[in-house]
Every structure is written in structure tokens, then in C-alpha cells.
Amino acid sequence: MKRTSLQGKLTLWFSAALILMAALTFVVVFFVSHSVLQKQLRTELIHTVEDNVDEVEFYRSVTQMELDGSTDHYIRYGVGYLEIDDDFLDQVNGVTTALFHENGTLLYGENPIAAANALPFEDGACRTLRVRGAIWYVFDRQLEQTALSDLWLRGAVPETQADAPLRDIVHICVWGMAALALIAIAGGVLIAHRALKPLRAMALTAAQISGGDDLKKRMPDGGSDELSQLSGAFNGMMQRLDDAFEAERQFASDASHELRTPMAVIMAQCEDALSGEKTGAEYREALSVVHRQGRRMNRMISGMLELVRMERKTDRYAREPFNLSALAASVSEDMALIRDKNIELSTRIEPDIFIAGDQTLVTRLLGNLIGNAYRYGRENGHIVVSLRRAGSAAELTVADDGIGIAPDQREKIFRRLYQGASDRSGDGVGLGLAMARQIARLHGGELTVESEEGKGSAFTARFPIQ
């Protein structure tokens, strides 16, 4: 069974809701109109009978009558005559008015409902009478003139007299509802189509992403707030997936590239050791090379894994306030004992500068920077570790007077596993600066470098002050 599309459901719901509202409105209008028309009909009945009261007069002799050639009606009544004025409205707009004696005898006019004769007269009361299944309104009025107190005017009108305008209202409403239904369906289709157009574009983009390997595609802007949030959330998710896959590909590429050399050295040493009888010193030399390359590979793999964890923030690091001044002084004091290449390490540290973060990571950052300064410094050179306040940031700088960095290398040195020119090569694995920059960024800061070839370099890490 084919499921109804979302556009079809929205159109159906929108159209049904609009038609239901129109139907309810029609029902309300019908009953209100019916009530108003029935009330108006009863009011017209009362007014017609009341107007006819003054049109009946009694005269005791012919000489008292004004015989002026008018079309008045004269009726012999008792000891005199009744004059029915020509303005007497015996039938108007369906209302029939007749003159009766209190004993029920019809004296003038028409009696459309003979059953009304059985209904006793009641002055000034509008009553309802059912005759042959039809409902009639009946209104009685007693004549108040002298000698006419035993005469009554009775007006009658069928309830259906008000149906004619009601039928017109029903006719208009039915055709109006039909037109409204067509407009509702057309409008529902149009609105649903326009509202779902961004979703269709998103579905197409998702299908393209799912059907291929291109994770760079992004959802189009949804337009409305909710769809914009949806597309933004999806694009954010795709960006994280893309970053994760990119990090995985980069890790695999870097690892395979960097591990190729130590593995080649290990294999060559093993093949050489197994190629024939060797002396004990030669075996020890081969094992020493294998051990050294194995340690290098271990450091490289451990460093890459830790760097990936920091980049993906898969490990939770402490975020506690600590005294950066005390930490920088302690690390500098310990590393000043290295004195590699007879390099002297000095400090210029402002006291009591606090930041929030992980002391172990910041210690590693400073250790990596000082280690690089020793590795690439010149004989009898100098390393200066300085810490100062710069507005709302703390600037931790490690400066050396070593070989410096070429301009085209200053951003490349922060890449993972990147090794600079041969004169900067050493026993490192090319992860120290990449890890130091990532540590600075984890703390809301940044790591930058200023350098001049042949004169030295200065690496500066900036942290927000706590």
C-alpha cells in the first residue's frame, strides 16, 4: 500500500481544516439566520394585526357612515354596521388577517387554518400551532372600541414563509463552500509545495552525499528558522564527520609515510644480521639500531594518537585555575640543567599570572618549545623564557638565537610530522610544535612564531588570564 506523501498529508489537513471551519461557519450562519428570520416573521405578524385594529369601525345607522364612494367594506352586525376600511390588510407577505366573533364565527377575511377555530382567543399573545404537519404562528388582538369588545382580529402566517430567504442563504453557502474547497485544495498544494521545497533540496543533497564519497557537500539554507536550524545542524554534523574522516586519512597517511623509514632501517638491520655469522659487537650494534628505531616509532605513534585525541577532544582535560608564573619558572629551572651545546637558559617572568587549564598540557607545551630551542640553537647560545601580561591575555615566549626559520617554513613547521630543512633535522618526530599549538588552542589561545634566518626564533603562546 502506497503511503501518502507529506505534501499530500499537509494538503489534506489544510483543506480539511479550512472546509471544516467553513462548514461550522455555515451551520452557525444557518441557525442564526433561521432564528433571526423567524423572529422577524413573528414581528411582522404582530405589526400587521396591530395596524389592522384601527381599520375596523362600528356605526349604529347608515346616516353615520361616510359614504364617499370609497371601496370600504360594510357588514351588518347586531344593531348596526361594521366598516372595514380599504386599508385593511387581509393578506400581505404571507400574513393573513381575519375578523372573528368571539364565538369563532368568521366575519371578514380568510381563514387559511380552520384548526385555529379550536384555539381560544388570547389577547396580545403570539402562539405556535401545528396544522397538518406544518407550523403556523397565530396572533390575536381584541378590538377595544365600544360595542366591538366581542370581536377579535386573528393573524396567521406559516413558519415556512421565512424559508425563501433562508433557501437563498443556503444556496449561496453551498456554492461558496464548493468554491472554497477548490481554493483550499489549490492553496494547500501550493503552500505545501513551497514549504517542502527546502526539505526536498535537503533530501536530494543527503542522497548525493549518501550515494558518493563527497563529504564536502552541504545542505542548502532552509529559509525559515526551523529549516535553517535543521540544515545548520546537519551541516555541522557533516563537518564533524568530514573532519573525523580527514583526520583518519591524515593519520593513516602520516603514519604510513613516517613509519616507512624506521621500518626500512629495522628490516635492513635484521636482514644484515641474518645474512651470515656476525661478531657479538655487530649483533649488539644491529640490536641497538633496531631498538633506537623502535623507540622512535613508539614515540611517533604515541604522539600522533595523543594529538588526534586533543584535536577531536575525545579526552577530558582538567580546567582548573593555576599559577602560570610558578609553572613557567619551575619548568625553566629544570630544563636549564640540560645545557646542551653549552646553551644558557634565562627567564623574565612576571609573578602571579593565573590561567585556567591543564597544568600537565601547559608543561608539555613549554617543554616542547624549550626542547626545540635547545635542538636548533647554536653553540654557546641563549634561550630566554618570558611571561608577561598583555591586556586580558598572558604571553609565554620562548626565544633563542639559533639558526632561525625560513619564511616559507614558518607555517609548515606546525604541521604534524613535518620535518624542516636538513640543517634543522634532529631526533624528533615532527609532532612537538603541532602538539604545542593544539594545547594552546585547547586553552582558548594560540601559538605563533617570529623568526629570522641566522638570528633565531621566538615562539609565543597566548592564554586568556583567569
Short mmCIF file of C-alpha atoms in Angstrom, two decimals:
data_model
loop_
_atom_site.label_atom_id
_atom_site.label_comp_id
_atom_site.label_asym_id
_atom_site.label_seq_id
_atom_site.Cartn_x
_atom_site.Cartn_y
_atom_site.Cartn_z
CA MET A 1 0.00 0.00 0.00
CA LYS A 2 1.45 3.30 -1.07
CA ARG A 3 1.95 5.74 1.76
CA THR A 4 0.63 9.26 1.40
CA SER A 5 3.36 11.83 0.86
CA LEU A 6 3.99 14.58 3.37
CA GLN A 7 2.83 17.13 0.82
CA GLY A 8 -0.41 15.17 0.35
CA LYS A 9 -0.95 14.95 4.10
CA LEU A 10 -0.35 18.67 4.57
CA THR A 11 -2.68 19.49 1.68
CA LEU A 12 -5.36 17.14 3.02
CA TRP A 13 -5.05 18.53 6.54
CA PHE A 14 -5.05 22.14 5.41
CA SER A 15 -8.03 21.62 3.09
CA ALA A 16 -9.99 19.58 5.64
CA ALA A 17 -9.38 22.16 8.35
CA LEU A 18 -10.47 25.01 6.09
CA ILE A 19 -13.56 23.16 4.84
CA LEU A 20 -14.49 22.16 8.40
CA MET A 21 -14.21 25.78 9.52
CA ALA A 22 -16.37 26.84 6.58
CA ALA A 23 -18.92 24.13 7.38
CA LEU A 24 -19.09 25.17 11.02
CA THR A 25 -19.46 28.78 9.92
CA PHE A 26 -22.27 27.74 7.57
CA VAL A 27 -24.07 25.87 10.38
CA VAL A 28 -23.77 28.86 12.69
CA VAL A 29 -24.94 31.26 9.97
CA PHE A 30 -27.84 28.93 9.08
CA PHE A 31 -29.20 28.64 12.60
CA VAL A 32 -28.62 32.30 13.43
CA SER A 33 -30.30 33.34 10.17
CA HIS A 34 -33.18 30.95 10.81
CA SER A 35 -33.68 32.35 14.29
CA VAL A 36 -33.50 35.95 13.08
CA LEU A 37 -35.88 35.33 10.17
CA GLN A 38 -38.42 33.55 12.40
CA LYS A 39 -38.29 36.38 14.90
CA GLN A 40 -38.70 38.90 12.08
CA LEU A 41 -41.66 36.90 10.75
CA ARG A 42 -43.40 36.94 14.15
CA THR A 43 -42.72 40.67 14.48
CA GLU A 44 -44.24 41.30 11.04
CA LEU A 45 -47.31 39.25 12.04
CA ILE A 46 -47.84 41.30 15.20
CA HIS A 47 -47.35 44.63 13.39
CA THR A 48 -49.79 43.65 10.62
CA VAL A 49 -52.55 42.70 13.10
CA GLU A 50 -51.91 45.80 15.21
CA ASP A 51 -52.15 48.03 12.14
CA ASN A 52 -55.50 46.45 11.20
CA VAL A 53 -57.08 47.16 14.59
CA ASP A 54 -57.73 50.79 13.67
CA GLU A 55 -59.23 49.81 10.30
CA VAL A 56 -62.48 48.40 11.82
CA GLU A 57 -65.24 50.80 12.99
CA PHE A 58 -68.86 50.42 14.16
CA TYR A 59 -71.82 52.57 13.15
CA ARG A 60 -75.38 52.29 14.53
CA SER A 61 -77.08 53.74 11.40
CA VAL A 62 -76.38 54.31 7.77
CA THR A 63 -76.57 58.06 8.26
CA GLN A 64 -73.49 57.94 10.47
CA MET A 65 -71.40 56.35 7.72
CA GLU A 66 -69.32 58.41 5.36
CA LEU A 67 -70.44 57.07 2.02
CA ASP A 68 -67.98 58.92 -0.18
CA GLY A 69 -67.65 56.35 -2.87
CA SER A 70 -64.67 54.63 -1.26
CA THR A 71 -64.02 50.87 -1.53
CA ASP A 72 -64.61 50.22 2.14
CA HIS A 73 -66.49 47.06 3.11
CA TYR A 74 -69.70 47.20 5.21
CA ILE A 75 -71.04 44.32 7.25
CA ARG A 76 -74.36 44.11 9.10
CA TYR A 77 -73.51 43.49 12.73
CA GLY A 78 -76.02 43.45 15.60
CA VAL A 79 -77.93 46.73 15.75
CA GLY A 80 -75.54 48.48 13.43
CA TYR A 81 -72.90 48.17 10.78
CA LEU A 82 -69.16 47.34 10.68
CA GLU A 83 -67.00 49.38 8.33
CA ILE A 84 -63.81 47.59 7.13
CA ASP A 85 -61.54 50.28 5.77
CA ASP A 86 -59.96 49.69 2.39
CA ASP A 87 -56.56 49.97 4.14
CA PHE A 88 -57.32 46.74 5.99
CA LEU A 89 -54.51 44.33 5.10
CA ASP A 90 -56.23 41.00 4.96
CA GLN A 91 -53.18 39.36 3.33
CA VAL A 92 -49.65 40.77 2.98
CA ASN A 93 -46.29 38.97 2.72
CA GLY A 94 -47.98 35.68 3.62
CA VAL A 95 -49.63 37.13 6.75
CA THR A 96 -53.43 36.56 6.71
CA THR A 97 -55.62 38.68 8.98
CA ALA A 98 -59.33 37.88 9.61
CA LEU A 99 -62.12 39.32 11.76
CA PHE A 100 -63.84 36.86 14.10
CA HIS A 101 -66.66 36.94 16.62
CA GLU A 102 -65.61 35.63 20.00
CA ASN A 103 -67.70 32.51 19.33
CA GLY A 104 -65.39 31.72 16.40
CA THR A 105 -67.59 32.96 13.57
CA LEU A 106 -65.58 34.39 10.65
CA LEU A 107 -66.93 37.87 9.80
CA TYR A 108 -64.35 39.11 7.29
CA GLY A 109 -61.18 37.88 5.67
CA GLU A 110 -59.77 34.41 5.04
CA ASN A 111 -59.23 31.53 7.41
CA PRO A 112 -56.24 29.52 5.99
CA ILE A 113 -56.14 27.28 9.04
CA ALA A 114 -59.55 26.02 10.06
CA ALA A 115 -57.94 24.26 13.02
CA ALA A 116 -57.27 27.66 14.52
CA ASN A 117 -61.01 27.89 15.31
CA ALA A 118 -60.48 25.36 18.07
CA LEU A 119 -57.77 27.59 19.53
CA PRO A 120 -59.29 30.01 22.10
CA PHE A 121 -58.56 33.68 21.61
CA GLU A 122 -55.81 35.22 23.76
CA ASP A 123 -55.20 38.93 23.51
CA GLY A 124 -51.67 40.01 22.59
CA ALA A 125 -50.13 36.51 22.56
CA CYS A 126 -48.16 35.10 19.66
CA ARG A 127 -48.58 31.34 19.70
CA THR A 128 -47.49 28.35 17.65
CA LEU A 129 -49.97 25.93 16.09
CA ARG A 130 -49.26 22.76 14.14
CA VAL A 131 -51.68 22.20 11.26
CA ARG A 132 -51.33 19.12 9.03
CA GLY A 133 -47.67 18.81 9.95
CA ALA A 134 -46.90 22.47 9.25
CA ILE A 135 -46.20 25.05 11.93
CA TRP A 136 -48.11 28.34 11.96
CA TYR A 137 -47.71 31.45 14.04
CA VAL A 138 -51.03 32.84 15.35
CA PHE A 139 -51.56 36.26 16.94
CA ASP A 140 -54.89 37.51 18.40
CA ARG A 141 -55.94 41.05 19.14
CA GLN A 142 -59.23 42.07 20.77
CA LEU A 143 -60.96 45.19 19.48
CA GLU A 144 -61.25 47.80 22.19
CA GLN A 145 -63.89 50.13 20.70
CA THR A 146 -67.34 50.42 22.23
CA ALA A 147 -69.68 47.69 21.04
CA LEU A 148 -66.73 45.80 19.45
CA SER A 149 -65.32 44.11 22.54
CA ASP A 150 -66.66 40.75 21.41
CA LEU A 151 -64.71 40.97 18.10
CA TRP A 152 -61.19 39.66 17.53
CA LEU A 153 -58.58 40.05 14.86
CA ARG A 154 -56.56 36.91 14.29
CA GLY A 155 -53.42 36.91 12.20
CA ALA A 156 -51.73 33.74 10.92
CA VAL A 157 -48.58 33.06 8.97
CA PRO A 158 -46.81 29.76 8.16
CA GLU A 159 -43.32 29.26 9.56
CA THR A 160 -42.16 28.32 6.06
CA GLN A 161 -42.78 31.93 4.97
CA ALA A 162 -39.25 32.69 6.25
CA ASP A 163 -37.71 29.80 4.29
CA ALA A 164 -37.44 31.69 1.00
CA PRO A 165 -34.58 33.98 2.09
CA LEU A 166 -33.09 31.07 4.03
CA ARG A 167 -33.02 28.99 0.86
CA ASP A 168 -31.12 31.77 -0.82
CA ILE A 169 -28.61 31.79 2.05
CA VAL A 170 -28.20 28.00 1.82
CA HIS A 171 -27.74 28.19 -1.94
CA ILE A 172 -25.07 30.85 -1.61
CA CYS A 173 -23.30 28.96 1.20
CA VAL A 174 -23.26 25.65 -0.69
CA TRP A 175 -21.75 27.16 -3.79
CA GLY A 176 -19.41 29.23 -1.64
CA MET A 177 -18.24 26.12 0.20
CA ALA A 178 -17.62 24.32 -3.08
CA ALA A 179 -15.55 27.22 -4.38
CA LEU A 180 -13.77 27.46 -1.02
CA ALA A 181 -12.96 23.74 -1.12
CA LEU A 182 -11.33 24.13 -4.54
CA ILE A 183 -9.41 27.19 -3.38
CA ALA A 184 -8.36 25.37 -0.18
CA ILE A 185 -7.06 22.36 -2.10
CA ALA A 186 -5.20 24.53 -4.63
CA GLY A 187 -3.82 26.74 -1.86
CA GLY A 188 -2.85 23.70 0.21
CA VAL A 189 -0.98 22.17 -2.70
CA LEU A 190 0.84 25.44 -3.40
CA ILE A 191 1.70 26.16 0.25
CA ALA A 192 2.82 22.57 0.93
CA HIS A 193 4.91 22.55 -2.26
CA ARG A 194 6.66 25.79 -1.35
CA ALA A 195 7.07 24.84 2.32
CA LEU A 196 8.57 21.43 1.48
CA LYS A 197 10.82 22.65 -1.33
CA PRO A 198 13.80 23.19 1.05
CA LEU A 199 13.21 19.71 2.50
CA ARG A 200 13.28 18.18 -0.97
CA ALA A 201 16.54 20.01 -1.66
CA MET A 202 17.92 18.69 1.62
CA ALA A 203 16.81 15.15 0.77
CA LEU A 204 18.48 15.42 -2.65
CA THR A 205 21.70 16.65 -1.07
CA ALA A 206 21.59 13.86 1.53
CA ALA A 207 21.05 11.29 -1.24
CA GLN A 208 24.02 12.70 -3.18
CA ILE A 209 26.19 12.53 -0.06
CA SER A 210 24.98 9.00 0.71
CA GLY A 211 25.46 7.81 -2.85
CA GLY A 212 29.02 9.09 -3.21
CA ASP A 213 32.20 9.80 -1.31
CA ASP A 214 31.92 13.57 -1.37
CA LEU A 215 31.51 14.68 2.25
CA LYS A 216 32.11 18.31 1.27
CA LYS A 217 28.54 18.80 0.09
CA ARG A 218 26.38 20.83 2.43
CA MET A 219 22.66 21.34 2.89
CA PRO A 220 21.16 24.47 1.30
CA ASP A 221 19.75 27.11 3.58
CA GLY A 222 16.25 26.08 4.68
CA GLY A 223 14.87 29.63 4.55
CA SER A 224 12.65 29.54 7.63
CA ASP A 225 14.07 29.49 11.13
CA GLU A 226 13.26 25.82 11.82
CA LEU A 227 14.60 24.56 8.48
CA SER A 228 17.66 26.78 8.82
CA GLN A 229 18.33 25.20 12.20
CA LEU A 230 17.88 21.75 10.66
CA SER A 231 20.22 22.46 7.76
CA GLY A 232 22.72 24.09 10.12
CA ALA A 233 22.66 21.09 12.47
CA PHE A 234 23.06 18.69 9.55
CA ASN A 235 25.91 20.71 8.06
CA GLY A 236 27.59 20.81 11.46
CA MET A 237 27.27 17.04 11.75
CA MET A 238 28.65 16.56 8.23
CA GLN A 239 31.54 18.90 9.01
CA ARG A 240 32.41 16.85 12.10
CA LEU A 241 32.20 13.63 10.08
CA ASP A 242 34.32 15.14 7.34
CA ASP A 243 36.86 16.34 9.88
CA ALA A 244 36.91 12.92 11.51
CA PHE A 245 37.44 11.11 8.20
CA GLU A 246 40.02 13.68 7.17
CA ALA A 247 41.85 13.22 10.47
CA GLU A 248 41.72 9.45 9.99
CA ARG A 249 43.04 9.71 6.43
CA GLN A 250 45.72 12.16 7.53
CA PHE A 251 46.72 9.93 10.42
CA ALA A 252 46.95 6.87 8.18
CA SER A 253 48.88 8.82 5.53
CA ASP A 254 51.27 10.39 8.05
CA ALA A 255 51.81 7.15 9.91
CA SER A 256 52.48 5.10 6.76
CA HIS A 257 54.82 7.78 5.44
CA GLU A 258 56.79 8.37 8.63
CA LEU A 259 56.96 4.74 9.71
CA ARG A 260 58.31 3.65 6.34
CA THR A 261 61.87 4.85 7.08
CA PRO A 262 62.34 3.29 10.56
CA MET A 263 60.73 0.08 9.33
CA ALA A 264 63.12 0.01 6.36
CA VAL A 265 66.07 0.51 8.74
CA ILE A 266 64.84 -2.25 11.05
CA MET A 267 64.31 -4.66 8.15
CA ALA A 268 67.74 -3.85 6.70
CA GLN A 269 69.44 -4.43 10.05
CA CYS A 270 67.60 -7.71 10.57
CA GLU A 271 68.45 -8.95 7.06
CA ASP A 272 72.08 -7.96 7.54
CA ALA A 273 72.24 -9.73 10.93
CA LEU A 274 70.71 -12.88 9.45
CA SER A 275 72.85 -12.88 6.30
CA GLY A 276 75.80 -14.65 7.96
CA GLU A 277 77.80 -15.14 11.07
CA LYS A 278 78.47 -11.90 12.95
CA THR A 279 80.52 -10.97 15.92
CA GLY A 280 78.91 -10.13 19.23
CA ALA A 281 79.69 -6.45 18.73
CA GLU A 282 77.99 -6.48 15.31
CA TYR A 283 74.89 -8.16 16.75
CA ARG A 284 74.77 -5.59 19.57
CA GLU A 285 75.11 -2.78 17.03
CA ALA A 286 72.24 -4.20 14.96
CA LEU A 287 70.03 -4.59 18.04
CA SER A 288 70.93 -1.05 19.12
CA VAL A 289 69.76 0.31 15.77
CA VAL A 290 66.56 -1.73 15.93
CA HIS A 291 65.91 -0.56 19.50
CA ARG A 292 66.52 3.06 18.60
CA GLN A 293 64.21 2.92 15.61
CA GLY A 294 61.59 1.06 17.65
CA ARG A 295 61.63 3.78 20.31
CA ARG A 296 61.32 6.40 17.60
CA MET A 297 58.33 4.57 16.14
CA ASN A 298 56.76 4.26 19.60
CA ARG A 299 57.19 7.97 20.31
CA MET A 300 55.79 8.81 16.90
CA ILE A 301 52.69 6.62 17.26
CA SER A 302 52.01 7.75 20.83
CA GLY A 303 52.42 11.38 19.85
CA MET A 304 50.12 11.08 16.85
CA LEU A 305 47.40 9.34 18.88
CA GLU A 306 47.57 11.94 21.61
CA LEU A 307 47.48 14.78 19.08
CA VAL A 308 44.42 13.25 17.40
CA ARG A 309 42.70 12.91 20.78
CA MET A 310 43.39 16.57 21.51
CA GLU A 311 42.15 17.64 18.09
CA ARG A 312 38.97 15.56 18.44
CA LYS A 313 38.65 16.46 22.14
CA THR A 314 37.99 12.80 22.97
CA ASP A 315 39.92 13.10 26.27
CA ARG A 316 38.73 15.26 29.11
CA TYR A 317 41.38 17.62 30.37
CA ALA A 318 41.26 19.48 33.65
CA ARG A 319 40.15 23.12 33.57
CA GLU A 320 41.37 24.47 36.88
CA PRO A 321 42.96 27.82 37.73
CA PHE A 322 46.71 27.62 38.35
CA ASN A 323 49.70 29.92 38.65
CA LEU A 324 51.30 30.03 35.20
CA SER A 325 54.18 32.15 36.54
CA ALA A 326 55.14 29.46 39.06
CA LEU A 327 54.80 26.69 36.47
CA ALA A 328 56.95 28.53 33.88
CA ALA A 329 59.64 29.25 36.49
CA SER A 330 59.70 25.61 37.65
CA VAL A 331 59.89 24.12 34.14
CA SER A 332 62.56 26.62 33.09
CA GLU A 333 64.61 25.88 36.19
CA ASP A 334 64.54 22.14 35.46
CA MET A 335 65.34 22.45 31.77
CA ALA A 336 68.14 24.94 32.40
CA LEU A 337 70.12 21.97 33.71
CA ILE A 338 70.30 20.43 30.25
CA ARG A 339 72.85 22.97 28.98
CA ASP A 340 73.01 21.14 25.62
CA LYS A 341 75.57 22.82 23.29
CA ASN A 342 76.52 24.91 26.32
CA ILE A 343 73.34 26.94 25.78
CA GLU A 344 72.33 29.16 28.71
CA LEU A 345 68.64 29.44 29.66
CA SER A 346 67.38 32.58 31.47
CA THR A 347 63.89 33.81 32.46
CA ARG A 348 61.91 37.07 32.65
CA ILE A 349 58.66 36.08 34.34
CA GLU A 350 56.05 38.39 35.82
CA PRO A 351 54.71 36.95 39.09
CA ASP A 352 51.21 35.71 39.89
CA ILE A 353 49.73 35.32 36.42
CA PHE A 354 46.86 32.81 36.63
CA ILE A 355 45.12 30.94 33.81
CA ALA A 356 42.57 28.13 33.77
CA GLY A 357 43.52 24.84 32.18
CA ASP A 358 45.53 21.64 32.48
CA GLN A 359 48.96 22.09 34.07
CA THR A 360 50.30 18.88 32.53
CA LEU A 361 49.45 20.01 28.99
CA VAL A 362 50.90 23.51 29.51
CA THR A 363 54.03 21.92 30.98
CA ARG A 364 54.33 19.79 27.84
CA LEU A 365 53.85 22.86 25.63
CA LEU A 366 56.62 24.78 27.39
CA GLY A 367 58.87 21.70 27.43
CA ASN A 368 58.43 21.19 23.68
CA LEU A 369 59.27 24.83 22.93
CA ILE A 370 62.38 24.81 25.15
CA GLY A 371 63.42 21.40 23.73
CA ASN A 372 63.19 22.78 20.18
CA ALA A 373 65.21 25.83 21.24
CA TYR A 374 67.98 23.54 22.50
CA ARG A 375 67.77 21.30 19.43
CA TYR A 376 68.10 24.12 16.91
CA GLY A 377 70.12 26.58 18.97
CA ARG A 378 73.73 27.45 18.24
CA GLU A 379 76.76 26.57 20.34
CA ASN A 380 77.15 28.78 23.44
CA GLY A 381 73.81 30.38 22.61
CA HIS A 382 70.99 31.71 24.77
CA ILE A 383 67.37 30.79 25.44
CA VAL A 384 65.06 33.31 27.11
CA VAL A 385 61.71 32.25 28.62
CA SER A 386 59.50 35.26 29.30
CA LEU A 387 55.97 35.63 30.67
CA ARG A 388 54.05 38.89 30.78
CA ARG A 389 50.53 40.31 30.86
CA ALA A 390 49.21 41.71 27.58
CA GLY A 391 45.77 43.12 28.26
CA SER A 392 43.47 40.23 29.11
CA ALA A 393 45.99 37.63 27.89
CA ALA A 394 49.15 36.07 29.20
CA GLU A 395 52.04 35.83 26.69
CA LEU A 396 54.51 32.98 27.24
CA THR A 397 57.51 33.35 24.90
CA VAL A 398 60.50 31.07 24.29
CA ALA A 399 63.18 32.88 22.26
CA ASP A 400 66.51 31.54 21.01
CA ASP A 401 69.41 32.87 18.94
CA GLY A 402 69.74 29.75 16.81
CA ILE A 403 69.54 29.07 13.10
CA GLY A 404 66.08 30.61 12.61
CA ILE A 405 63.33 29.55 10.21
CA ALA A 406 62.91 30.39 6.54
CA PRO A 407 59.78 32.46 5.76
CA ASP A 408 58.25 29.70 3.63
CA GLN A 409 58.64 27.24 6.51
CA ARG A 410 57.05 29.24 9.34
CA GLU A 411 53.54 27.79 8.98
CA LYS A 412 54.62 24.38 7.77
CA ILE A 413 56.52 23.65 11.00
CA PHE A 414 53.18 23.44 12.85
CA ARG A 415 52.01 20.55 10.67
CA ARG A 416 52.01 17.06 12.07
CA LEU A 417 55.15 15.03 11.34
CA TYR A 418 56.64 17.89 9.36
CA GLN A 419 60.44 17.97 9.27
CA GLY A 420 62.16 21.15 8.24
CA ALA A 421 65.35 21.63 6.25
CA SER A 422 68.25 19.26 6.82
CA ASP A 423 70.06 21.75 9.00
CA ARG A 424 67.07 21.68 11.40
CA SER A 425 66.70 17.91 11.43
CA GLY A 426 67.30 16.01 14.62
CA ASP A 427 65.95 13.06 16.57
CA GLY A 428 62.45 14.48 16.87
CA VAL A 429 59.39 13.05 15.17
CA GLY A 430 57.85 16.32 13.95
CA LEU A 431 54.95 16.43 16.43
CA GLY A 432 56.20 18.82 19.11
CA LEU A 433 55.06 22.11 17.56
CA ALA A 434 51.78 20.67 16.24
CA MET A 435 51.02 19.42 19.74
CA ALA A 436 52.06 22.73 21.34
CA ARG A 437 49.74 24.72 19.07
CA GLN A 438 46.86 22.32 19.75
CA ILE A 439 47.44 22.66 23.52
CA ALA A 440 47.32 26.46 23.22
CA ARG A 441 44.05 26.23 21.27
CA LEU A 442 42.54 23.84 23.81
CA HIS A 443 43.10 26.61 26.38
CA GLY A 444 41.42 29.25 24.20
CA GLY A 445 44.72 30.70 23.00
CA GLU A 446 47.11 30.47 20.06
CA LEU A 447 50.76 29.72 19.31
CA THR A 448 52.68 31.92 16.83
CA VAL A 449 56.28 32.30 15.73
CA GLU A 450 58.55 35.17 14.72
CA SER A 451 61.88 34.24 13.21
CA GLU A 452 64.78 35.47 11.14
CA GLU A 453 67.19 33.09 9.46
CA GLY A 454 70.59 33.00 11.12
CA LYS A 455 69.42 35.12 14.10
CA GLY A 456 66.92 32.94 15.96
CA SER A 457 63.23 32.38 16.61
CA ALA A 458 60.64 33.39 19.19
CA PHE A 459 57.58 31.19 19.84
CA THR A 460 54.73 32.91 21.74
CA ALA A 461 51.76 31.15 23.33
CA ARG A 462 48.86 33.38 24.39
CA PHE A 463 46.36 32.30 27.05
CA PRO A 464 43.29 34.11 28.46
CA ILE A 465 44.06 35.30 32.00
CA GLN A 466 41.84 33.77 34.69
#
